[in-house]
Coordinates of C-alpha atoms in Angstrom, one line a residue:
Chain P
M22 CA 72.9 170.6 45.8
D23 CA 75.5 169.3 43.5
N24 CA 75.1 165.9 45.0
V25 CA 71.4 165.9 44.3
L26 CA 72.0 167.1 40.8
Q27 CA 74.4 164.3 40.3
L28 CA 72.2 161.7 41.6
A29 CA 69.3 162.9 39.4
A30 CA 71.6 162.8 36.4
A31 CA 72.9 159.3 37.4
F32 CA 69.2 158.2 37.5
S33 CA 68.2 159.7 34.2
G34 CA 71.4 158.6 32.6
S35 CA 70.9 155.0 33.6
M36 CA 67.3 155.2 32.4
G37 CA 68.6 156.6 29.1
F38 CA 70.8 153.4 28.6
A39 CA 68.0 151.2 29.7
L40 CA 65.9 152.7 27.0
L41 CA 68.7 152.5 24.6
F42 CA 69.1 148.7 25.3
Q43 CA 65.3 148.2 25.2
V44 CA 64.5 147.3 28.7
R45 CA 60.7 147.5 29.2
R46 CA 58.3 149.0 31.8
G47 CA 58.9 148.0 35.5
K48 CA 62.4 146.8 34.9
L49 CA 63.2 150.2 33.5
L50 CA 62.7 151.9 36.9
L51 CA 64.7 149.2 38.6
A52 CA 67.5 149.5 36.3
S53 CA 67.8 153.2 36.6
L54 CA 67.6 153.0 40.3
G55 CA 70.5 150.7 40.1
G56 CA 72.5 153.7 38.7
L57 CA 71.4 155.9 41.3
L58 CA 72.1 153.4 44.0
A59 CA 75.8 153.0 42.6
W60 CA 76.3 156.9 42.6
A61 CA 74.6 157.1 46.1
V62 CA 77.0 154.5 47.5
Y63 CA 80.0 156.5 45.8
L64 CA 78.9 159.8 47.3
A65 CA 78.1 158.4 50.8
L66 CA 81.6 156.8 51.0
G67 CA 83.1 160.4 50.5
P68 CA 83.5 161.4 54.0
V69 CA 85.0 158.0 55.0
I70 CA 87.5 157.2 52.1
S71 CA 89.1 160.1 50.2
S72 CA 90.6 158.0 47.3
D73 CA 88.3 157.3 44.3
V74 CA 89.5 153.7 43.6
P75 CA 88.1 151.9 46.9
R76 CA 85.0 154.1 46.4
F77 CA 84.4 152.8 43.0
F78 CA 85.1 149.3 44.1
I79 CA 82.5 149.4 46.8
A80 CA 79.9 151.0 44.7
S81 CA 80.5 148.3 42.0
V82 CA 80.1 145.5 44.7
V83 CA 76.9 147.1 45.9
L84 CA 75.3 147.4 42.5
T85 CA 76.3 143.8 41.5
I86 CA 74.8 142.4 44.7
Y87 CA 71.7 144.5 43.7
G88 CA 71.7 143.2 40.1
E89 CA 72.1 139.5 41.2
I90 CA 69.4 139.7 43.6
L91 CA 66.9 141.4 41.4
A92 CA 67.6 138.9 38.6
R93 CA 66.5 136.2 40.9
V94 CA 63.4 138.0 42.2
V95 CA 62.1 139.1 38.8
K96 CA 63.5 136.1 37.0
C97 CA 65.7 137.7 34.2
P98 CA 69.3 138.0 33.2
A99 CA 71.4 139.8 35.8
T100 CA 73.2 141.6 32.8
L101 CA 70.1 143.7 32.3
F102 CA 70.6 145.4 35.6
L103 CA 74.3 145.4 35.8
V104 CA 74.9 147.0 32.3
T105 CA 72.7 149.9 33.0
A106 CA 73.5 150.5 36.7
A107 CA 77.2 150.5 36.1
V108 CA 77.0 153.4 33.5
P109 CA 77.3 156.2 36.1
L110 CA 80.6 154.5 37.1
I111 CA 82.2 154.3 33.8
P112 CA 85.0 156.8 33.8
G113 CA 84.1 158.7 30.7
G114 CA 85.2 162.0 31.9
S115 CA 88.7 160.7 32.9
L116 CA 89.1 158.8 29.7
Y117 CA 88.3 162.0 27.7
H118 CA 91.0 164.2 29.7
T119 CA 93.6 161.4 29.3
M120 CA 92.9 161.7 25.3
R121 CA 92.9 165.6 25.5
Y122 CA 96.3 165.4 27.3
F123 CA 97.5 163.0 24.7
V124 CA 96.4 165.0 21.7
E125 CA 97.9 168.1 23.3
G126 CA 101.2 166.3 23.7
D127 CA 101.3 166.7 27.5
F128 CA 102.4 163.0 28.0
A129 CA 103.3 163.3 31.8
A130 CA 99.5 164.4 32.5
C131 CA 98.3 161.8 30.0
S132 CA 100.0 158.9 31.7
A133 CA 98.8 160.0 35.0
Q134 CA 95.3 160.5 33.9
G135 CA 95.5 157.2 31.9
L136 CA 96.5 155.3 35.0
N137 CA 93.7 156.9 36.9
T138 CA 91.2 155.7 34.2
L139 CA 92.6 152.3 34.1
L140 CA 92.6 151.9 38.0
L141 CA 88.9 153.1 38.0
A142 CA 87.9 150.5 35.3
L143 CA 89.9 147.9 37.3
A144 CA 88.0 148.8 40.4
I145 CA 84.6 148.4 38.8
A146 CA 85.7 145.2 37.2
A147 CA 87.0 143.7 40.4
G148 CA 84.1 145.0 42.2
M149 CA 81.7 143.0 39.8
I150 CA 83.7 139.8 40.1
V151 CA 83.4 139.5 43.8
P152 CA 79.7 139.1 44.2
T153 CA 79.3 137.3 40.9
S154 CA 81.7 134.6 42.0
L155 CA 80.0 134.3 45.4
F156 CA 76.5 133.9 43.7
Q157 CA 78.0 131.3 41.4
L158 CA 79.5 129.4 44.3
I159 CA 76.3 129.3 46.2
R160 CA 74.4 128.0 43.1
R161 CA 76.9 125.2 42.8
I162 CA 76.7 124.2 46.2
R163 CA 72.9 124.1 46.0
V164 CA 73.1 121.9 42.8
W165 CA 75.6 119.6 44.6
Q166 CA 73.4 119.2 47.5
A167 CA 70.4 118.6 45.4
K168 CA 72.3 115.9 43.6
K169 CA 73.3 114.2 47.0
K170 CA 69.6 114.0 48.0
Chain Y
M26 CA 88.0 89.0 6.2
E27 CA 85.7 89.1 3.3
Q28 CA 82.8 87.7 5.4
R29 CA 83.3 90.5 8.0
R30 CA 83.3 93.1 5.4
Q31 CA 80.0 91.8 4.0
S32 CA 78.4 91.7 7.2
F33 CA 79.4 95.2 7.9
F34 CA 77.6 96.4 4.6
S35 CA 74.6 94.3 4.9
A36 CA 73.5 95.9 8.1
D37 CA 69.9 96.0 9.0
D38 CA 68.4 98.3 6.5
A39 CA 65.5 99.5 8.6
N40 CA 67.8 100.2 11.5
Y41 CA 69.9 102.2 9.5
L42 CA 67.0 104.2 8.0
A43 CA 65.7 104.9 11.5
R44 CA 69.1 106.3 12.6
A45 CA 69.4 108.4 9.5
E46 CA 65.8 109.8 10.3
A47 CA 66.9 110.5 13.8
A48 CA 70.0 112.3 12.7
D49 CA 67.8 114.4 10.4
R50 CA 65.5 115.5 13.2
A51 CA 68.4 116.1 15.6
N52 CA 69.8 118.3 12.8
E53 CA 66.6 120.2 12.6
Y54 CA 66.3 120.8 16.4
L55 CA 70.0 121.8 16.5
Y56 CA 69.3 124.3 13.9
R57 CA 66.7 126.0 16.0
V58 CA 68.9 125.7 19.2
L59 CA 71.7 127.5 17.3
D60 CA 69.1 130.1 16.2
I61 CA 68.3 130.8 19.9
G62 CA 72.1 130.8 20.8
Q63 CA 72.9 133.2 17.9
Y64 CA 70.0 135.6 19.0
M65 CA 71.2 135.7 22.5
L66 CA 74.8 136.5 21.5
Q67 CA 73.7 139.3 19.3
S68 CA 71.3 140.6 21.8
G69 CA 74.1 141.0 24.4
A70 CA 74.3 137.7 26.4
E71 CA 77.5 136.6 28.2
I72 CA 79.2 133.7 26.7
S73 CA 78.5 131.5 29.7
R74 CA 74.7 132.1 29.3
V75 CA 74.8 131.1 25.7
E76 CA 76.8 127.9 26.3
D77 CA 74.7 127.1 29.1
S78 CA 71.4 127.5 27.3
I79 CA 72.6 125.6 24.4
R80 CA 73.6 122.8 26.5
R81 CA 70.4 122.7 28.5
L82 CA 68.3 122.8 25.2
C83 CA 70.3 119.9 23.6
A84 CA 69.9 117.8 26.7
S85 CA 66.0 118.5 26.8
F86 CA 65.6 116.9 23.3
G87 CA 67.7 113.9 24.2
A88 CA 71.3 114.5 23.5
E89 CA 73.7 112.5 25.7
R90 CA 76.8 114.3 25.2
I91 CA 76.9 117.8 24.3
D92 CA 80.1 119.8 23.5
V93 CA 79.6 123.6 22.9
L94 CA 82.2 126.1 22.2
S95 CA 81.1 129.7 21.7
I96 CA 83.4 132.8 21.1
T97 CA 82.1 136.1 20.3
S98 CA 81.6 135.6 16.6
S99 CA 81.0 131.9 16.3
I100 CA 79.2 128.8 17.9
V101 CA 80.2 125.3 17.5
V102 CA 78.1 122.4 18.9
T103 CA 78.5 118.7 18.5
I104 CA 75.8 116.4 20.1
Y105 CA 75.7 112.7 20.6
A106 CA 73.2 110.2 21.3
P107 CA 73.1 106.5 20.4
Q108 CA 69.8 106.9 18.4
F109 CA 71.3 109.6 15.9
G110 CA 75.1 109.3 16.4
A111 CA 77.3 112.6 16.4
V112 CA 75.7 115.6 14.9
T113 CA 77.8 119.0 14.4
Q114 CA 76.6 122.3 13.4
T115 CA 78.4 125.6 13.4
R116 CA 77.2 129.1 13.2
R117 CA 79.0 132.3 12.4
V118 CA 77.5 135.2 14.4
A119 CA 78.0 138.7 12.9
G120 CA 76.5 142.1 13.8
Q121 CA 75.4 142.9 17.3
Q122 CA 72.0 144.8 18.0
Y123 CA 72.0 145.0 21.8
D124 CA 68.4 144.5 23.1
L125 CA 68.0 143.3 26.7
H126 CA 64.3 142.8 26.3
R127 CA 64.8 140.3 23.5
L128 CA 67.6 138.5 25.6
E129 CA 65.1 138.2 28.4
Q130 CA 62.3 136.6 26.1
L131 CA 65.0 134.3 24.6
N132 CA 66.0 133.3 28.0
Q133 CA 62.3 132.5 29.0
L134 CA 61.8 130.6 25.8
S135 CA 64.8 128.3 26.6
R136 CA 63.5 127.8 30.0
R137 CA 60.0 126.9 28.6
I138 CA 61.4 124.6 25.9
C139 CA 63.4 122.7 28.8
T140 CA 60.6 122.4 31.1
Q141 CA 57.5 121.9 28.6
Y142 CA 59.4 120.2 25.8
L143 CA 58.0 122.3 23.1
S144 CA 57.9 120.8 19.7
L145 CA 59.8 122.1 16.6
E146 CA 56.9 123.8 15.4
E147 CA 56.0 125.5 18.6
T148 CA 59.5 126.7 19.1
E149 CA 59.6 128.0 15.6
A150 CA 56.4 130.0 16.3
A151 CA 57.8 131.2 19.6
L152 CA 60.9 132.5 18.0
E153 CA 59.1 134.1 15.2
E154 CA 57.0 136.0 17.8
I155 CA 60.4 137.1 19.5
R156 CA 61.7 138.3 16.1
K157 CA 58.5 140.3 15.6
T158 CA 58.4 142.2 18.8
P159 CA 58.9 145.8 17.9
Q160 CA 61.8 147.9 19.3
Y161 CA 61.1 151.3 20.7
P162 CA 60.2 153.6 18.0
F163 CA 62.6 156.0 16.4
G164 CA 61.2 159.0 18.2
V165 CA 61.9 157.4 21.6
Q166 CA 65.4 156.5 20.5
L167 CA 66.1 160.1 19.4
F168 CA 64.8 161.1 22.9
T169 CA 67.0 158.5 24.5
Y170 CA 70.2 159.7 22.7
A171 CA 69.5 163.3 23.9
L172 CA 68.4 162.2 27.5
I173 CA 71.8 160.2 27.8
S174 CA 74.1 163.0 26.6
A175 CA 72.6 165.8 28.5
S176 CA 72.4 163.7 31.8
F177 CA 76.1 162.8 31.6
S178 CA 77.0 166.3 30.5
L179 CA 75.5 167.5 33.9
F180 CA 76.8 164.6 35.8
F181 CA 80.4 165.4 34.9
G182 CA 79.8 169.2 35.9
G183 CA 78.6 170.7 32.9
S184 CA 76.1 173.6 32.9
V185 CA 72.6 173.5 31.7
L186 CA 73.4 175.0 28.5
D187 CA 76.2 172.3 28.1
A188 CA 73.5 169.7 28.6
V189 CA 71.3 171.2 26.2
A190 CA 73.9 171.4 23.4
S191 CA 75.1 167.9 24.3
G192 CA 71.5 166.6 23.9
L193 CA 71.2 168.3 20.6
I194 CA 74.4 166.7 19.3
G195 CA 73.2 163.4 20.8
V196 CA 70.1 163.7 18.4
V197 CA 72.3 164.4 15.5
L198 CA 74.5 161.3 16.3
R199 CA 71.5 159.1 16.3
Y200 CA 70.8 160.1 12.8
L201 CA 74.3 159.8 11.8
D202 CA 74.4 156.2 13.3
R203 CA 71.4 155.3 11.2
I204 CA 73.2 156.5 8.0
I205 CA 76.4 154.7 8.9
R206 CA 74.7 151.5 9.8
S207 CA 72.9 151.4 6.4
T208 CA 76.4 151.6 4.9
E209 CA 77.7 148.6 6.9
A210 CA 80.8 150.5 7.7
N211 CA 83.0 148.7 10.5
A212 CA 82.6 149.7 14.0
F213 CA 85.9 151.6 14.4
L214 CA 85.3 153.7 11.3
S215 CA 81.8 154.6 12.5
A216 CA 83.0 155.4 15.9
L217 CA 85.8 157.7 14.6
I218 CA 83.3 159.4 12.3
C219 CA 80.8 159.9 15.0
S220 CA 83.2 161.1 17.5
C221 CA 84.9 163.6 15.2
L222 CA 81.7 164.9 13.9
G223 CA 80.4 165.1 17.6
G224 CA 83.7 167.1 18.7
L225 CA 83.3 169.4 15.8
L226 CA 79.6 170.2 16.6
A227 CA 80.5 170.6 20.3
A228 CA 83.3 173.2 19.3
L229 CA 80.8 175.0 17.0
S230 CA 78.0 175.2 19.5
V231 CA 80.3 176.8 22.0
K232 CA 81.4 179.4 19.2
A233 CA 77.8 180.0 18.6
G234 CA 77.0 180.6 22.1
L235 CA 75.1 177.5 23.0
G236 CA 77.1 175.8 25.8
E237 CA 80.1 177.0 27.6
S238 CA 82.7 174.2 27.7
V239 CA 83.5 171.9 24.8
D240 CA 84.9 169.3 27.2
M241 CA 81.6 169.0 29.2
I242 CA 79.5 168.9 25.9
S243 CA 81.9 166.1 24.4
I244 CA 81.9 164.0 27.7
G245 CA 78.2 163.8 27.6
N246 CA 78.4 162.5 23.9
I247 CA 81.4 160.1 24.9
M248 CA 79.2 158.5 27.5
L249 CA 76.7 157.9 24.9
L250 CA 78.9 156.1 22.5
I251 CA 81.0 154.2 24.9
P252 CA 80.6 150.4 24.6
G253 CA 79.3 149.7 27.9
I254 CA 77.6 146.2 27.4
P255 CA 80.9 144.6 25.8
L256 CA 83.0 146.1 28.6
T257 CA 80.9 144.7 31.4
N258 CA 80.2 141.3 29.6
S259 CA 83.8 140.9 28.7
L260 CA 84.8 141.1 32.4
R261 CA 82.1 138.6 33.4
D262 CA 83.2 136.5 30.6
M263 CA 86.8 136.3 31.8
F264 CA 85.9 135.5 35.1
T265 CA 83.6 132.8 34.5
G266 CA 86.3 130.9 32.6
N267 CA 85.6 132.1 29.0
T268 CA 89.0 133.8 28.7
I269 CA 89.3 133.9 24.9
S270 CA 86.0 135.6 24.5
G271 CA 86.5 137.9 27.4
L272 CA 90.0 139.0 26.0
L273 CA 88.6 139.5 22.3
R274 CA 85.6 141.6 23.6
F275 CA 87.6 143.5 26.2
S276 CA 90.3 144.6 23.6
E277 CA 87.5 145.4 21.1
A278 CA 85.7 147.6 23.5
I279 CA 88.9 149.1 24.9
L280 CA 90.0 150.2 21.3
L281 CA 86.7 151.5 20.5
A282 CA 86.6 153.6 23.8
L283 CA 90.0 154.9 22.9
A284 CA 89.0 155.8 19.4
I285 CA 85.9 157.5 20.5
A286 CA 87.7 159.7 23.1
F287 CA 90.5 160.3 20.8
G288 CA 88.1 161.7 18.1
F289 CA 86.5 164.0 20.5
A290 CA 89.7 165.2 22.1
A291 CA 91.6 165.7 18.7
V292 CA 88.8 167.9 17.3
A293 CA 88.6 169.9 20.5
A294 CA 92.4 170.4 20.5
L295 CA 92.4 171.5 16.9
M296 CA 89.7 174.2 17.1

């Protein structure tokens, strides 16, 4: 039940950001589905991997592939899907708790939580980089082949 | 020596005029190209996309060599062709208004210019049309702020009451954002004001019985304010070789995120 609620919230949260950034009509739905997909991947990995960092990484890889493929299918910048779909992964809660500990003067808890926030952010970043670089490589190879002919 | 000098100055006048005229036209084209680049940057494009588009656009109107450098707040372009020599323009880019729909339109326009070789007038008309495309009305924006806040309050484990409180605070923050924007305060100040007021309202609404956890209400509003586009874009920038811009934007986004979380947490701890 909790999971269903989270998935629904991830969907509507992504849709909120898509609206905020002026995404229109059909793409609105696709962008929101991206957020749902990212969180679904994270949840599905739960029984297999217990640590958050690799789960965030894989979720980020999947959503980037989703974004890059969609960008080619509907012919628009991949940013549009990446930015909105990555929102549920942004460690806002963790960041808030880090700052909360900091303000309360509990520096041990603050640094532990801060490290966690940083690692999650890095996992998302690393997850985005892998597919993006691959797609770029494929494009370069295609351009190069076209030139050879 | 004297003779050489004379021959230099008595260059073929017609040829010289043609060249000056070509340079004028090149300058006008370049100005439009920079308009497109500027709007792209402002509506949330990555640096590599901006530079790439400018390069293609310049090539499409006949520049042989194109040197583009763009960082988050400035664009510098020098183009060269034998007909008009070297032409340089720079553009300072200030103020961002993330609009992915506009970005998409600009992207399409630049593709169209490159494939159909639009004239200067046609380009201008198309740009004007993009400029005129309306954004979502203010009512929808209010709903959007509420939707994001409420969703993420639930998402991070808040109750339904927390979500309602967070949503209402989101609406207040939209109004506050409008007021702050009109005073043109810098991003950090506006983030601090928004987050402190958000934290205060969260604490008050718990005291008034609307909502149960200050933390859960605040987290919904934090997700709303966190600079998501700059964060993702900065990473993409860094790993496509635009390290300077990536780092600039990344540090800006991190500082903003910290300021926002700090504002909420500080008020929550004080109350």
